[in-house]
Amino acid sequence: MTRRLRLGVNIDHVATIRNARGGDHPDPVRAAEIVARCGGDGITAHLREDRRHIRDEDLARIQAATDLPLNLEMAATEEMLEIALRHKPHAACIVPERREERTTEGGLDAAGQHNRLYPLVQRLSDAGIRVSLFIAPDERQIEAALLLKAPVVELHTGEYAHAVGEERAAELKRLADMAALAAKNGIEPHAGHGLTYENVQPVAAIPQLAELNIGHYLIGEAIFCGLEPAVLKMRELMDAARPSTSSG
Ligand code: PXP
């Protein structure tokens, strides 16, 4: 029996629209409340170094507004570490923000930054925060995550999402193989980036995946149909891709 796939909703782009006018509408906290109401499993928010969408004060407000676990996406910096330790989100997903921190596919270069990442992963873990590394679906990066003792990896689905035809099939196989490799080594695999109604189901069908994090497309759809219907439709598609699961 396949486990139910969790849906984390990334609400960053509600804040992008808010910040376009510098005020407080639309409020990402209201989005988090709607996600909680309609069966989302988590809220994902990226506090970027340049604060282009989520702001520092949003984190505590999101945490206060819902009981859903907060997955804080953060760069591997002292500043972000200090913020994470202060807010103690359920999970922290380490993401690359600078070009030199990325692998060719766009994920975190965990393999090339072991010495820098090791103490950071330790300090977050010691504080009870579940650490995830946002990596390309690449064997070298999974091995690096193992050495870093990260309990979770989030596989970057951007290459898959942008590919077409045979190339997409090859990217999907890479995701499936790396999800299996991570799970075999005791690491919980998640996935995200660029997922849409059209491309989510083959990824959702990968049995080892425990969670998908989806943002831009859902917030975009919400403009036309509302956030709740958008989240519910994504949930339905994910469940349909795993026929042995029931939501709830
Ligand atoms: N997962 C991670 C680690 C991300 O940084 C992002 C945002 O880029 C997402 C998931 C969601 O991606 P998208 O907004 O393309 O759905």
Coordinates of C-alpha atoms and ligand atoms in Angstrom, one line a residue:
M1 CA 0.0 0.0 0.0
T2 CA 1.4 3.3 -1.1
R3 CA 1.6 6.1 1.5
R4 CA -0.6 9.2 1.0
L5 CA 1.5 11.9 -0.7
R6 CA 1.6 15.1 1.4
L7 CA 1.1 18.5 -0.4
G8 CA 3.0 21.4 0.9
V9 CA 1.8 24.7 -0.6
N10 CA 4.4 27.4 -1.2
I11 CA 2.8 30.8 -0.6
D12 CA 5.8 33.0 -1.6
H13 CA 4.1 34.5 -4.6
V14 CA 1.1 35.8 -2.6
A15 CA 3.8 37.9 -0.9
T16 CA 5.3 38.8 -4.3
I17 CA 2.0 40.4 -5.3
R18 CA 1.7 42.1 -1.9
N19 CA 5.2 43.5 -2.1
A20 CA 4.5 44.9 -5.6
R21 CA 2.5 47.7 -3.9
G22 CA 4.4 47.7 -0.6
G23 CA 1.3 47.3 1.5
D24 CA -0.2 44.4 3.3
H25 CA -2.6 42.9 0.7
P26 CA -2.8 40.1 -0.4
D27 CA -1.6 38.7 2.9
P28 CA 0.3 35.3 2.7
V29 CA -1.2 34.5 6.1
R30 CA -4.7 34.4 4.7
A31 CA -3.4 32.0 2.0
A32 CA -1.9 29.8 4.7
E33 CA -5.3 29.7 6.5
I34 CA -7.1 28.7 3.3
V35 CA -4.5 26.0 2.6
A36 CA -5.1 24.7 6.2
R37 CA -8.8 24.7 5.7
C38 CA -8.8 22.8 2.5
G39 CA -6.6 19.9 3.4
G40 CA -3.0 21.1 2.5
D41 CA -0.5 19.2 4.6
G42 CA 2.1 22.0 5.1
I43 CA 3.0 25.6 4.3
T44 CA 6.3 26.3 2.5
A45 CA 7.8 29.7 2.6
H46 CA 11.2 30.9 1.4
L47 CA 12.8 33.8 3.3
R48 CA 15.2 35.0 0.7
E49 CA 18.3 37.0 1.5
D50 CA 16.9 39.9 -0.5
R51 CA 13.3 39.6 1.1
R52 CA 11.8 39.8 -2.3
H53 CA 8.6 38.1 -1.2
I54 CA 8.3 36.6 2.3
R55 CA 9.4 39.0 5.1
D56 CA 10.8 38.2 8.5
E57 CA 7.6 39.1 10.3
D58 CA 5.6 36.8 8.1
L59 CA 7.2 33.7 9.6
A60 CA 5.8 34.2 13.1
R61 CA 2.4 35.3 11.7
I62 CA 2.2 32.1 9.5
Q63 CA 3.1 30.0 12.5
A64 CA 0.6 31.6 14.7
A65 CA -2.2 31.4 12.1
T66 CA -2.3 27.7 11.4
D67 CA -1.2 24.4 13.0
L68 CA 0.2 23.2 9.7
P69 CA 3.9 22.4 9.8
L70 CA 6.0 25.2 8.3
N71 CA 8.7 24.3 5.9
L72 CA 11.2 27.2 5.8
E73 CA 13.2 27.4 2.7
M74 CA 16.5 29.1 3.4
A75 CA 20.0 29.7 2.0
A76 CA 22.9 28.2 3.9
T77 CA 23.9 31.4 5.7
E78 CA 24.5 32.4 9.3
E79 CA 21.8 34.9 9.1
M80 CA 19.2 32.4 8.0
L81 CA 20.4 29.8 10.5
E82 CA 19.9 32.3 13.3
I83 CA 16.4 33.1 12.0
A84 CA 15.5 29.3 11.7
L85 CA 16.8 28.6 15.2
R86 CA 14.7 31.5 16.6
H87 CA 11.4 30.4 14.8
K88 CA 12.0 26.7 15.0
P89 CA 9.9 25.7 12.0
H90 CA 9.0 22.0 11.6
A91 CA 11.4 21.7 8.7
A92 CA 14.1 23.7 7.0
C93 CA 14.9 23.1 3.3
I94 CA 18.3 24.4 2.3
V95 CA 18.2 25.9 -1.1
P96 CA 20.8 27.6 -3.3
E97 CA 20.4 31.3 -3.8
R98 CA 23.7 32.1 -5.6
R99 CA 24.8 30.6 -8.9
E100 CA 28.0 29.2 -7.5
E101 CA 26.0 27.2 -4.9
R102 CA 24.1 25.3 -7.6
T103 CA 24.6 22.2 -9.5
T104 CA 24.1 22.3 -13.3
E105 CA 20.5 21.3 -12.8
G106 CA 19.8 24.0 -10.4
G107 CA 19.7 22.2 -7.0
L108 CA 22.0 22.7 -4.1
D109 CA 25.6 21.6 -4.7
A110 CA 25.6 19.5 -1.5
A111 CA 28.5 17.4 -2.8
G112 CA 30.7 20.5 -3.4
Q113 CA 29.8 22.2 -0.1
H114 CA 30.1 19.5 2.5
N115 CA 32.3 21.4 4.9
R116 CA 30.1 24.5 4.8
L117 CA 26.8 22.6 5.1
Y118 CA 27.8 20.0 7.8
P119 CA 27.7 22.3 10.8
L120 CA 24.6 24.0 9.6
V121 CA 22.7 20.7 9.2
Q122 CA 23.9 19.7 12.6
R123 CA 22.8 22.9 14.3
L124 CA 19.3 22.8 12.7
S125 CA 18.9 19.1 13.6
D126 CA 20.1 19.6 17.2
A127 CA 17.3 22.2 17.5
G128 CA 14.7 19.6 16.4
I129 CA 14.3 21.1 12.9
R130 CA 13.9 18.5 10.2
V131 CA 16.5 19.3 7.5
S132 CA 15.9 18.9 3.9
L133 CA 18.3 19.5 1.0
F134 CA 17.0 20.8 -2.3
I135 CA 19.1 18.8 -4.7
A136 CA 19.1 17.7 -8.4
P137 CA 18.1 14.1 -8.9
D138 CA 21.7 13.0 -9.0
E139 CA 23.5 10.1 -7.3
R140 CA 26.4 12.2 -6.2
Q141 CA 24.0 14.6 -4.4
I142 CA 22.2 11.8 -2.7
E143 CA 25.5 10.5 -1.4
A144 CA 26.4 13.9 -0.2
A145 CA 23.1 14.2 1.6
L146 CA 23.9 10.9 3.4
L147 CA 27.3 12.1 4.5
L148 CA 25.6 15.3 5.7
K149 CA 23.1 13.2 7.7
A150 CA 20.2 15.0 6.2
P151 CA 16.9 13.1 7.0
V152 CA 15.2 14.5 3.9
V153 CA 16.0 15.5 0.3
E154 CA 13.8 17.4 -2.0
L155 CA 14.4 16.4 -5.6
H156 CA 14.4 19.4 -8.0
T157 CA 11.7 18.7 -10.6
G158 CA 12.5 21.8 -12.7
E159 CA 14.4 19.9 -15.4
Y160 CA 11.5 17.4 -15.7
A161 CA 8.9 20.1 -15.8
H162 CA 10.7 21.9 -18.7
A163 CA 11.5 18.8 -20.7
V164 CA 9.3 17.4 -23.4
G165 CA 8.9 14.0 -25.1
E166 CA 11.6 11.5 -24.5
E167 CA 13.6 13.9 -22.6
R168 CA 10.8 14.3 -20.1
A169 CA 10.6 10.5 -19.8
A170 CA 14.3 10.4 -19.0
E171 CA 14.0 13.1 -16.4
L172 CA 11.1 11.2 -14.8
K173 CA 13.2 8.1 -14.6
R174 CA 16.0 10.0 -13.0
L175 CA 13.5 11.3 -10.3
A176 CA 12.1 7.8 -9.8
D177 CA 15.6 6.2 -9.5
M178 CA 16.9 8.9 -7.1
A179 CA 13.7 8.7 -4.9
A180 CA 14.3 5.0 -4.7
L181 CA 18.0 5.4 -3.9
A182 CA 17.2 8.0 -1.2
A183 CA 14.6 5.8 0.4
K184 CA 16.8 2.8 0.3
N185 CA 19.4 4.8 2.3
G186 CA 16.9 5.9 4.9
I187 CA 16.4 9.4 3.5
E188 CA 12.8 10.6 2.9
P189 CA 12.5 11.9 -0.6
H190 CA 10.3 14.9 -1.4
A191 CA 10.0 16.7 -4.8
G192 CA 9.1 20.1 -6.1
H193 CA 9.6 23.0 -8.6
G194 CA 7.6 23.7 -11.7
L195 CA 4.8 21.2 -11.0
T196 CA 1.4 21.8 -12.6
Y197 CA -1.9 20.1 -13.1
E198 CA -0.5 18.8 -16.4
N199 CA 2.8 17.3 -15.2
V200 CA 2.2 16.4 -11.5
Q201 CA 0.8 12.9 -11.9
P202 CA 3.8 11.0 -13.2
V203 CA 5.8 12.5 -10.3
A204 CA 3.0 11.8 -7.7
A205 CA 3.0 8.2 -8.9
I206 CA 6.6 7.6 -7.7
P207 CA 5.9 5.5 -4.7
Q208 CA 8.8 6.5 -2.5
L209 CA 8.0 10.2 -2.6
A210 CA 6.4 11.4 0.7
E211 CA 5.7 15.1 -0.1
L212 CA 5.4 17.5 -3.0
N213 CA 5.9 21.3 -2.6
I214 CA 4.1 23.3 -5.1
G215 CA 3.8 27.1 -5.3
H216 CA 3.9 29.2 -8.4
Y217 CA 1.3 27.3 -10.5
L218 CA -1.2 27.1 -7.6
I219 CA -1.0 30.8 -6.9
G220 CA -1.3 31.5 -10.6
E221 CA -4.4 29.3 -10.9
A222 CA -5.8 30.9 -7.7
I223 CA -6.1 34.2 -9.7
F224 CA -8.6 32.5 -11.9
C225 CA -10.5 30.1 -9.7
G226 CA -9.5 30.8 -6.1
L227 CA -6.9 29.2 -3.9
E228 CA -9.1 26.6 -2.3
P229 CA -10.3 25.1 -5.7
A230 CA -6.8 25.2 -7.0
V231 CA -5.4 23.3 -4.0
L232 CA -8.3 20.8 -4.0
K233 CA -7.8 20.0 -7.7
M234 CA -4.0 19.5 -7.2
R235 CA -4.9 17.2 -4.2
E236 CA -7.3 15.2 -6.4
L237 CA -4.8 14.7 -9.2
M238 CA -2.1 13.6 -6.7
D239 CA -4.5 11.1 -5.1
A240 CA -5.6 9.8 -8.5
A241 CA -2.0 9.1 -9.4
R242 CA -1.8 6.8 -6.3
P243 CA -4.9 4.7 -6.6
S244 CA -4.4 2.8 -3.4
T245 CA -4.4 5.9 -1.2
S246 CA -7.4 7.8 0.1
S247 CA -7.2 11.4 1.2
G248 CA -7.7 12.1 4.8
Ligands
PXP1 N1 10.5 23.4 -3.5 C1 11.5 24.3 -3.4 C2 12.7 23.9 -2.6 C3 11.5 25.6 -3.9 O1 12.5 26.4 -3.7 C4 10.3 26.0 -4.6 C5 10.2 27.3 -5.2 O2 11.1 27.5 -6.2 C6 9.3 25.0 -4.8 C7 9.4 23.8 -4.2 C8 8.0 25.3 -5.5 O3 8.3 25.6 -6.8 P1 7.1 26.2 -7.7 O4 6.9 27.6 -7.2 O5 7.7 26.2 -9.1 O6 5.9 25.3 -7.6

